[in-house]
PDB file of C-alpha atoms in Angstrom:
ATOM      1  CA  ASP A   1     106.711  97.494  97.761  1.00 58.00           C
ATOM      2  CA  ALA A   2     106.544  96.695  94.024  1.00 60.00           C
ATOM      3  CA  LYS A   3     102.926  96.933  92.784  1.00 87.00           C
ATOM      4  CA  THR A   4     100.879  94.929  90.281  1.00 94.00           C
ATOM      5  CA  THR A   5      97.443  95.569  88.828  1.00 95.00           C
ATOM      6  CA  GLN A   6      94.961  92.891  88.005  1.00 97.00           C
ATOM      7  CA  PRO A   7      91.304  92.896  86.976  1.00 97.00           C
ATOM      8  CA  ASN A   8      89.083  92.231  89.938  1.00 97.00           C
ATOM      9  CA  SER A   9      87.252  89.313  88.274  1.00 98.00           C
ATOM     10  CA  MET A  10      87.125  87.266  85.083  1.00 98.00           C
ATOM     11  CA  GLU A  11      84.922  84.423  83.775  1.00 97.00           C
ATOM     12  CA  SER A  12      85.602  81.555  81.638  1.00 97.00           C
ATOM     13  CA  ASN A  13      83.785  78.406  80.432  1.00 96.00           C
ATOM     14  CA  GLU A  14      85.146  74.971  81.269  1.00 97.00           C
ATOM     15  CA  GLU A  15      87.746  73.515  78.864  1.00 96.00           C
ATOM     16  CA  GLU A  16      88.403  76.943  77.297  1.00 96.00           C
ATOM     17  CA  PRO A  17      91.769  78.737  77.643  1.00 96.00           C
ATOM     18  CA  VAL A  18      91.965  81.514  80.201  1.00 97.00           C
ATOM     19  CA  HIS A  19      94.355  84.556  79.843  1.00 98.00           C
ATOM     20  CA  LEU A  20      94.789  86.297  83.175  1.00 98.00           C
ATOM     21  CA  PRO A  21      96.635  89.727  82.717  1.00 98.00           C
ATOM     22  CA  CYS A  22      98.847  91.549  85.147  1.00 97.00           C
ATOM     23  CA  ASN A  23     100.452  94.923  84.891  1.00 96.00           C
ATOM     24  CA  HIS A  24     103.639  95.736  86.739  1.00 94.00           C
ATOM     25  CA  SER A  25     105.075  98.850  85.031  1.00 93.00           C
ATOM     26  CA  THR A  26     107.422  99.675  88.068  1.00 90.00           C
ATOM     27  CA  ILE A  27     109.154  96.304  87.899  1.00 91.00           C
ATOM     28  CA  SER A  28     112.887  96.448  88.176  1.00 88.00           C
ATOM     29  CA  GLY A  29     115.410  94.178  86.564  1.00 86.00           C
ATOM     30  CA  THR A  30     115.852  91.798  89.514  1.00 86.00           C
ATOM     31  CA  ASP A  31     112.195  91.317  90.388  1.00 89.00           C
ATOM     32  CA  TYR A  32     110.700  87.926  89.744  1.00 92.00           C
ATOM     33  CA  ILE A  33     107.120  87.612  88.668  1.00 94.00           C
ATOM     34  CA  HIS A  34     105.257  84.944  90.776  1.00 95.00           C
ATOM     35  CA  TRP A  35     101.669  83.734  90.408  1.00 97.00           C
ATOM     36  CA  TYR A  36      99.876  82.077  93.225  1.00 97.00           C
ATOM     37  CA  ARG A  37      96.229  81.034  93.530  1.00 98.00           C
ATOM     38  CA  GLN A  38      93.900  80.640  96.422  1.00 97.00           C
ATOM     39  CA  LEU A  39      91.023  78.256  96.159  1.00 95.00           C
ATOM     40  CA  PRO A  40      88.103  78.737  98.417  1.00 91.00           C
ATOM     41  CA  SER A  41      88.915  78.108 102.168  1.00 89.00           C
ATOM     42  CA  GLN A  42      92.493  77.057 101.370  1.00 94.00           C
ATOM     43  CA  GLY A  43      95.913  78.550 101.625  1.00 96.00           C
ATOM     44  CA  PRO A  44      97.732  80.170  98.573  1.00 97.00           C
ATOM     45  CA  GLU A  45      99.106  77.660  96.124  1.00 96.00           C
ATOM     46  CA  TYR A  46     102.075  78.321  93.876  1.00 96.00           C
ATOM     47  CA  VAL A  47     101.437  78.241  90.268  1.00 97.00           C
ATOM     48  CA  ILE A  48     104.356  79.514  88.288  1.00 97.00           C
ATOM     49  CA  HIS A  49     107.148  82.094  88.236  1.00 95.00           C
ATOM     50  CA  GLY A  50     109.605  83.705  85.848  1.00 94.00           C
ATOM     51  CA  LEU A  51     112.076  86.552  85.303  1.00 93.00           C
ATOM     52  CA  THR A  52     112.416  87.305  81.634  1.00 93.00           C
ATOM     53  CA  SER A  53     111.520  84.363  79.463  1.00 92.00           C
ATOM     54  CA  ASN A  54     108.133  82.621  79.120  1.00 94.00           C
ATOM     55  CA  VAL A  55     107.779  79.652  81.340  1.00 95.00           C
ATOM     56  CA  ASN A  56     105.661  76.499  81.168  1.00 96.00           C
ATOM     57  CA  ASN A  57     104.841  73.879  83.797  1.00 94.00           C
ATOM     58  CA  ARG A  58     102.150  71.314  84.390  1.00 92.00           C
ATOM     59  CA  MET A  59      99.688  73.845  85.780  1.00 91.00           C
ATOM     60  CA  ALA A  60     100.051  76.849  83.503  1.00 96.00           C
ATOM     61  CA  SER A  61     102.036  78.908  81.153  1.00 97.00           C
ATOM     62  CA  LEU A  62     103.547  82.379  81.917  1.00 98.00           C
ATOM     63  CA  ALA A  63     104.012  84.919  79.158  1.00 98.00           C
ATOM     64  CA  ILE A  64     106.105  87.866  80.067  1.00 97.00           C
ATOM     65  CA  ALA A  65     106.217  90.938  77.858  1.00 96.00           C
ATOM     66  CA  GLU A  66     109.457  91.966  76.321  1.00 95.00           C
ATOM     67  CA  ASP A  67     109.677  95.162  78.414  1.00 95.00           C
ATOM     68  CA  ARG A  68     108.585  93.028  81.432  1.00 95.00           C
ATOM     69  CA  LYS A  69     105.933  95.680  82.332  1.00 95.00           C
ATOM     70  CA  SER A  70     103.193  93.123  81.991  1.00 96.00           C
ATOM     71  CA  SER A  71     102.665  89.392  82.041  1.00 97.00           C
ATOM     72  CA  THR A  72      99.911  86.982  81.353  1.00 98.00           C
ATOM     73  CA  LEU A  73      99.082  83.686  83.215  1.00 98.00           C
ATOM     74  CA  ILE A  74      97.628  81.167  80.739  1.00 98.00           C
ATOM     75  CA  LEU A  75      95.452  78.305  81.841  1.00 97.00           C
ATOM     76  CA  HIS A  76      95.323  76.101  78.741  1.00 95.00           C
ATOM     77  CA  ARG A  77      91.973  74.333  79.552  1.00 95.00           C
ATOM     78  CA  ALA A  78      90.045  75.663  82.435  1.00 96.00           C
ATOM     79  CA  THR A  79      88.405  73.160  84.767  1.00 96.00           C
ATOM     80  CA  LEU A  80      85.982  73.847  87.592  1.00 96.00           C
ATOM     81  CA  ARG A  81      88.758  73.229  90.025  1.00 95.00           C
ATOM     82  CA  ASP A  82      90.540  76.313  88.552  1.00 97.00           C
ATOM     83  CA  ALA A  83      88.030  78.557  90.174  1.00 97.00           C
ATOM     84  CA  ALA A  84      90.149  80.667  92.550  1.00 97.00           C
ATOM     85  CA  VAL A  85      91.596  84.035  93.281  1.00 97.00           C
ATOM     86  CA  TYR A  86      94.840  84.459  91.213  1.00 98.00           C
ATOM     87  CA  TYR A  87      97.599  86.651  92.480  1.00 97.00           C
ATOM     88  CA  CYS A  88     100.215  88.214  90.365  1.00 96.00           C
ATOM     89  CA  ILE A  89     103.217  89.150  92.811  1.00 94.00           C
ATOM     90  CA  LEU A  90     106.549  90.701  92.271  1.00 90.00           C
ATOM     91  CA  ARG A  91     109.127  89.134  94.401  1.00 85.00           C
ATOM     92  CA  VAL A  92     111.605  91.642  95.321  1.00 76.00           C
ATOM     93  CA  PRO A  93     115.014  90.346  96.221  1.00 73.00           C
ATOM     94  CA  VAL A  94     115.964  90.919  99.956  1.00 73.00           C
ATOM     95  CA  SER A  95     119.282  90.793 101.488  1.00 73.00           C
ATOM     96  CA  GLY A  96     118.388  87.927 103.724  1.00 71.00           C
ATOM     97  CA  GLY A  97     117.657  85.772 100.733  1.00 72.00           C
ATOM     98  CA  TYR A  98     114.134  84.879 102.027  1.00 79.00           C
ATOM     99  CA  ASN A  99     110.864  84.982 100.102  1.00 80.00           C
ATOM    100  CA  LYS A 100     108.484  87.860 101.099  1.00 85.00           C
ATOM    101  CA  LEU A 101     105.328  87.939  99.083  1.00 89.00           C
ATOM    102  CA  ILE A 102     103.083  91.048  99.129  1.00 89.00           C
ATOM    103  CA  PHE A 103      99.625  89.906  98.055  1.00 93.00           C
ATOM    104  CA  GLY A 104      97.184  92.180  96.314  1.00 91.00           C
ATOM    105  CA  ALA A 105      93.477  91.799  95.835  1.00 93.00           C
ATOM    106  CA  GLY A 106      94.053  89.390  92.805  1.00 96.00           C
ATOM    107  CA  THR A 107      91.661  88.263  90.109  1.00 98.00           C
ATOM    108  CA  ARG A 108      88.749  86.095  90.965  1.00 98.00           C
ATOM    109  CA  LEU A 109      88.219  83.603  88.263  1.00 98.00           C
ATOM    110  CA  ALA A 110      84.812  81.970  87.816  1.00 98.00           C
ATOM    111  CA  VAL A 111      84.649  78.846  85.550  1.00 97.00           C
ATOM    112  CA  HIS A 112      81.273  77.906  84.128  1.00 97.00           C
ATOM    113  CA  PRO A 113      80.307  74.325  83.275  1.00 95.00           C
TER     114      PRO A 113
ATOM    115  CA  GLU B   1     104.301  65.280  97.428  1.00 80.00           C
ATOM    116  CA  PRO B   2     105.657  67.108 100.698  1.00 85.00           C
ATOM    117  CA  GLU B   3     103.359  69.623 102.092  1.00 94.00           C
ATOM    118  CA  VAL B   4     103.096  72.152 104.876  1.00 97.00           C
ATOM    119  CA  THR B   5     100.777  71.061 107.676  1.00 97.00           C
ATOM    120  CA  GLN B   6      99.113  73.167 110.314  1.00 98.00           C
ATOM    121  CA  THR B   7      97.315  72.465 113.606  1.00 97.00           C
ATOM    122  CA  PRO B   8      94.707  72.975 114.725  1.00 97.00           C
ATOM    123  CA  SER B   9      92.453  73.780 111.772  1.00 97.00           C
ATOM    124  CA  HIS B  10      90.285  75.917 113.913  1.00 97.00           C
ATOM    125  CA  GLN B  11      91.061  77.547 117.217  1.00 97.00           C
ATOM    126  CA  VAL B  12      88.389  79.340 119.291  1.00 98.00           C
ATOM    127  CA  THR B  13      89.685  81.506 122.241  1.00 98.00           C
ATOM    128  CA  GLN B  14      88.716  84.188 124.542  1.00 98.00           C
ATOM    129  CA  MET B  15      89.972  87.727 124.300  1.00 98.00           C
ATOM    130  CA  GLY B  16      93.222  88.100 126.399  1.00 97.00           C
ATOM    131  CA  GLN B  17      94.117  84.353 126.164  1.00 98.00           C
ATOM    132  CA  GLU B  18      97.321  83.006 124.729  1.00 98.00           C
ATOM    133  CA  VAL B  19      97.210  80.869 121.659  1.00 98.00           C
ATOM    134  CA  ILE B  20      99.867  78.909 119.926  1.00 97.00           C
ATOM    135  CA  LEU B  21      99.465  77.954 116.263  1.00 98.00           C
ATOM    136  CA  ARG B  22     101.599  75.128 115.050  1.00 97.00           C
ATOM    137  CA  CYS B  23     103.068  74.317 111.703  1.00 97.00           C
ATOM    138  CA  VAL B  24     105.302  71.537 110.228  1.00 97.00           C
ATOM    139  CA  PRO B  25     107.203  72.879 107.361  1.00 96.00           C
ATOM    140  CA  ILE B  26     108.426  70.926 104.410  1.00 95.00           C
ATOM    141  CA  SER B  27     111.358  68.888 105.793  1.00 92.00           C
ATOM    142  CA  ASN B  28     114.430  70.299 103.756  1.00 89.00           C
ATOM    143  CA  HIS B  29     113.108  73.930 103.776  1.00 92.00           C
ATOM    144  CA  LEU B  30     115.177  76.495 105.616  1.00 90.00           C
ATOM    145  CA  TYR B  31     112.978  79.531 105.546  1.00 93.00           C
ATOM    146  CA  PHE B  32     109.682  79.825 107.407  1.00 94.00           C
ATOM    147  CA  TYR B  33     106.950  82.317 107.265  1.00 95.00           C
ATOM    148  CA  TRP B  34     103.671  83.296 108.868  1.00 97.00           C
ATOM    149  CA  TYR B  35     100.958  85.145 106.981  1.00 97.00           C
ATOM    150  CA  ARG B  36      97.527  86.129 107.973  1.00 97.00           C
ATOM    151  CA  GLN B  37      94.165  86.813 106.156  1.00 97.00           C
ATOM    152  CA  ILE B  38      91.346  88.569 107.839  1.00 97.00           C
ATOM    153  CA  LEU B  39      88.089  87.482 106.345  1.00 95.00           C
ATOM    154  CA  GLY B  40      87.378  89.140 103.063  1.00 92.00           C
ATOM    155  CA  GLN B  41      90.807  90.897 102.991  1.00 94.00           C
ATOM    156  CA  LYS B  42      94.187  90.412 101.466  1.00 94.00           C
ATOM    157  CA  VAL B  43      96.854  87.910 102.559  1.00 95.00           C
ATOM    158  CA  GLU B  44      99.296  89.802 104.733  1.00 95.00           C
ATOM    159  CA  PHE B  45     102.873  89.015 105.530  1.00 94.00           C
ATOM    160  CA  LEU B  46     103.664  88.817 109.266  1.00 96.00           C
ATOM    161  CA  VAL B  47     107.202  87.407 109.701  1.00 95.00           C
ATOM    162  CA  SER B  48     110.027  85.521 108.108  1.00 93.00           C
ATOM    163  CA  PHE B  49     112.317  83.286 110.138  1.00 93.00           C
ATOM    164  CA  TYR B  50     115.664  81.699 109.255  1.00 91.00           C
ATOM    165  CA  ASN B  51     118.516  80.078 111.169  1.00 89.00           C
ATOM    166  CA  ASN B  52     116.532  80.587 114.386  1.00 89.00           C
ATOM    167  CA  GLU B  53     116.134  84.234 113.937  1.00 91.00           C
ATOM    168  CA  ILE B  54     113.529  86.663 112.670  1.00 93.00           C
ATOM    169  CA  SER B  55     114.648  87.930 109.222  1.00 91.00           C
ATOM    170  CA  GLU B  56     111.919  90.457 108.813  1.00 91.00           C
ATOM    171  CA  LYS B  57     108.522  91.255 110.501  1.00 93.00           C
ATOM    172  CA  SER B  58     105.812  93.414 109.508  1.00 94.00           C
ATOM    173  CA  GLU B  59     104.124  96.253 111.388  1.00 95.00           C
ATOM    174  CA  ILE B  60     101.359  93.770 112.413  1.00 95.00           C
ATOM    175  CA  PHE B  61     103.838  91.590 114.128  1.00 96.00           C
ATOM    176  CA  ASP B  62     104.018  93.477 117.406  1.00 95.00           C
ATOM    177  CA  ASP B  63     105.239  92.460 120.937  1.00 95.00           C
ATOM    178  CA  GLN B  64     102.132  90.292 121.301  1.00 96.00           C
ATOM    179  CA  PHE B  65     103.538  87.905 118.604  1.00 98.00           C
ATOM    180  CA  SER B  66     106.390  85.550 118.721  1.00 97.00           C
ATOM    181  CA  VAL B  67     107.681  82.687 116.664  1.00 97.00           C
ATOM    182  CA  GLU B  68     109.825  79.779 117.675  1.00 95.00           C
ATOM    183  CA  ARG B  69     111.199  76.657 116.079  1.00 92.00           C
ATOM    184  CA  PRO B  70     111.132  74.467 119.251  1.00 87.00           C
ATOM    185  CA  ASP B  71     112.662  71.382 117.532  1.00 87.00           C
ATOM    186  CA  GLY B  72     113.783  70.213 114.138  1.00 79.00           C
ATOM    187  CA  SER B  73     110.264  69.994 112.616  1.00 87.00           C
ATOM    188  CA  ASN B  74     107.855  72.419 114.213  1.00 94.00           C
ATOM    189  CA  PHE B  75     107.407  76.187 113.790  1.00 96.00           C
ATOM    190  CA  THR B  76     104.961  78.004 115.982  1.00 97.00           C
ATOM    191  CA  LEU B  77     103.315  81.399 116.098  1.00 98.00           C
ATOM    192  CA  LYS B  78     102.291  82.546 119.684  1.00 98.00           C
ATOM    193  CA  ILE B  79      99.921  85.348 120.370  1.00 98.00           C
ATOM    194  CA  ARG B  80     100.236  86.273 124.022  1.00 96.00           C
ATOM    195  CA  SER B  81      97.053  88.164 124.696  1.00 95.00           C
ATOM    196  CA  THR B  82      94.630  87.862 121.807  1.00 97.00           C
ATOM    197  CA  LYS B  83      92.508  90.663 120.643  1.00 97.00           C
ATOM    198  CA  LEU B  84      89.223  90.540 118.694  1.00 97.00           C
ATOM    199  CA  GLU B  85      91.044  91.855 115.686  1.00 97.00           C
ATOM    200  CA  ASP B  86      93.408  88.920 115.705  1.00 97.00           C
ATOM    201  CA  SER B  87      90.569  86.832 114.335  1.00 98.00           C
ATOM    202  CA  ALA B  88      91.826  85.702 110.903  1.00 98.00           C
ATOM    203  CA  MET B  89      93.059  82.747 108.924  1.00 98.00           C
ATOM    204  CA  TYR B  90      96.905  82.244 109.774  1.00 98.00           C
ATOM    205  CA  PHE B  91      99.022  80.585 107.163  1.00 98.00           C
ATOM    206  CA  CYS B  92     102.350  79.023 107.629  1.00 98.00           C
ATOM    207  CA  ALA B  93     104.743  78.788 104.677  1.00 96.00           C
ATOM    208  CA  SER B  94     108.223  77.419 103.986  1.00 95.00           C
ATOM    209  CA  SER B  95     110.825  77.707 101.257  1.00 92.00           C
ATOM    210  CA  VAL B  96     114.154  76.233 100.385  1.00 89.00           C
ATOM    211  CA  GLY B  97     115.417  79.632  99.507  1.00 83.00           C
ATOM    212  CA  PRO B  98     114.371  82.870  98.146  1.00 78.00           C
ATOM    213  CA  SER B  99     112.305  81.325  95.223  1.00 80.00           C
ATOM    214  CA  VAL B 100     108.914  79.556  95.889  1.00 91.00           C
ATOM    215  CA  ALA B 101     107.103  79.524  99.085  1.00 93.00           C
ATOM    216  CA  PHE B 102     104.618  76.665  99.946  1.00 95.00           C
ATOM    217  CA  PHE B 103     101.740  77.396 102.110  1.00 97.00           C
ATOM    218  CA  GLY B 104      99.857  75.264 104.675  1.00 97.00           C
ATOM    219  CA  PRO B 105      96.030  74.991 104.691  1.00 97.00           C
ATOM    220  CA  GLY B 106      95.813  77.523 107.458  1.00 98.00           C
ATOM    221  CA  THR B 107      94.358  77.759 111.083  1.00 98.00           C
ATOM    222  CA  ARG B 108      91.252  79.744 111.548  1.00 98.00           C
ATOM    223  CA  LEU B 109      91.547  81.755 114.742  1.00 98.00           C
ATOM    224  CA  THR B 110      88.287  82.970 116.227  1.00 98.00           C
ATOM    225  CA  VAL B 111      88.632  85.306 119.315  1.00 98.00           C
ATOM    226  CA  LEU B 112      85.434  85.808 121.178  1.00 97.00           C
TER     227      LEU B 112
END
């Protein structure tokens, strides 16, 4: 399964931007980069995904390196509610067309008031 | 906003007993999944289900596990004879296609 590398933990102050890095040097051309997060005692929550171009949505931005070997999830203004474990996942296409996510350990983000 | 729901939120059972965990996926979704997370560990894929068939299952999903879509709205995970090591959070997820999966809040299974 395609592998990603993330820092174990990061810290941020409230209302500051947060850049969460992810390395995926073995990514292949058809692998999508997905980000999910898991708040304490909750199920994983979709954040954003992309293939080659940078992406923005109401939750975050995803910056993808030109060679696609790394990406960065950007939270523009961290809030206390953003404290969670953030997972960078490569979604590998499968013949059945379904979505299989292989979770790593993720980055635990702490947000300080 | 539509969401995946799961019942019960917490299930306590004795070792060797059968349990059924229930999920209501988002209504127009066609693909359904179960994942589990043992306390303090990673979220692990168990099984994917489409068109009333298992698309893929992991090594964890042995003969003790089964899934079913008994009607047009529910999706269930059955563990026939629970073991202590089955204690975990079980998450149901659904997706329209191969893109984004939406997860439920989970059922905490405790096997005594």
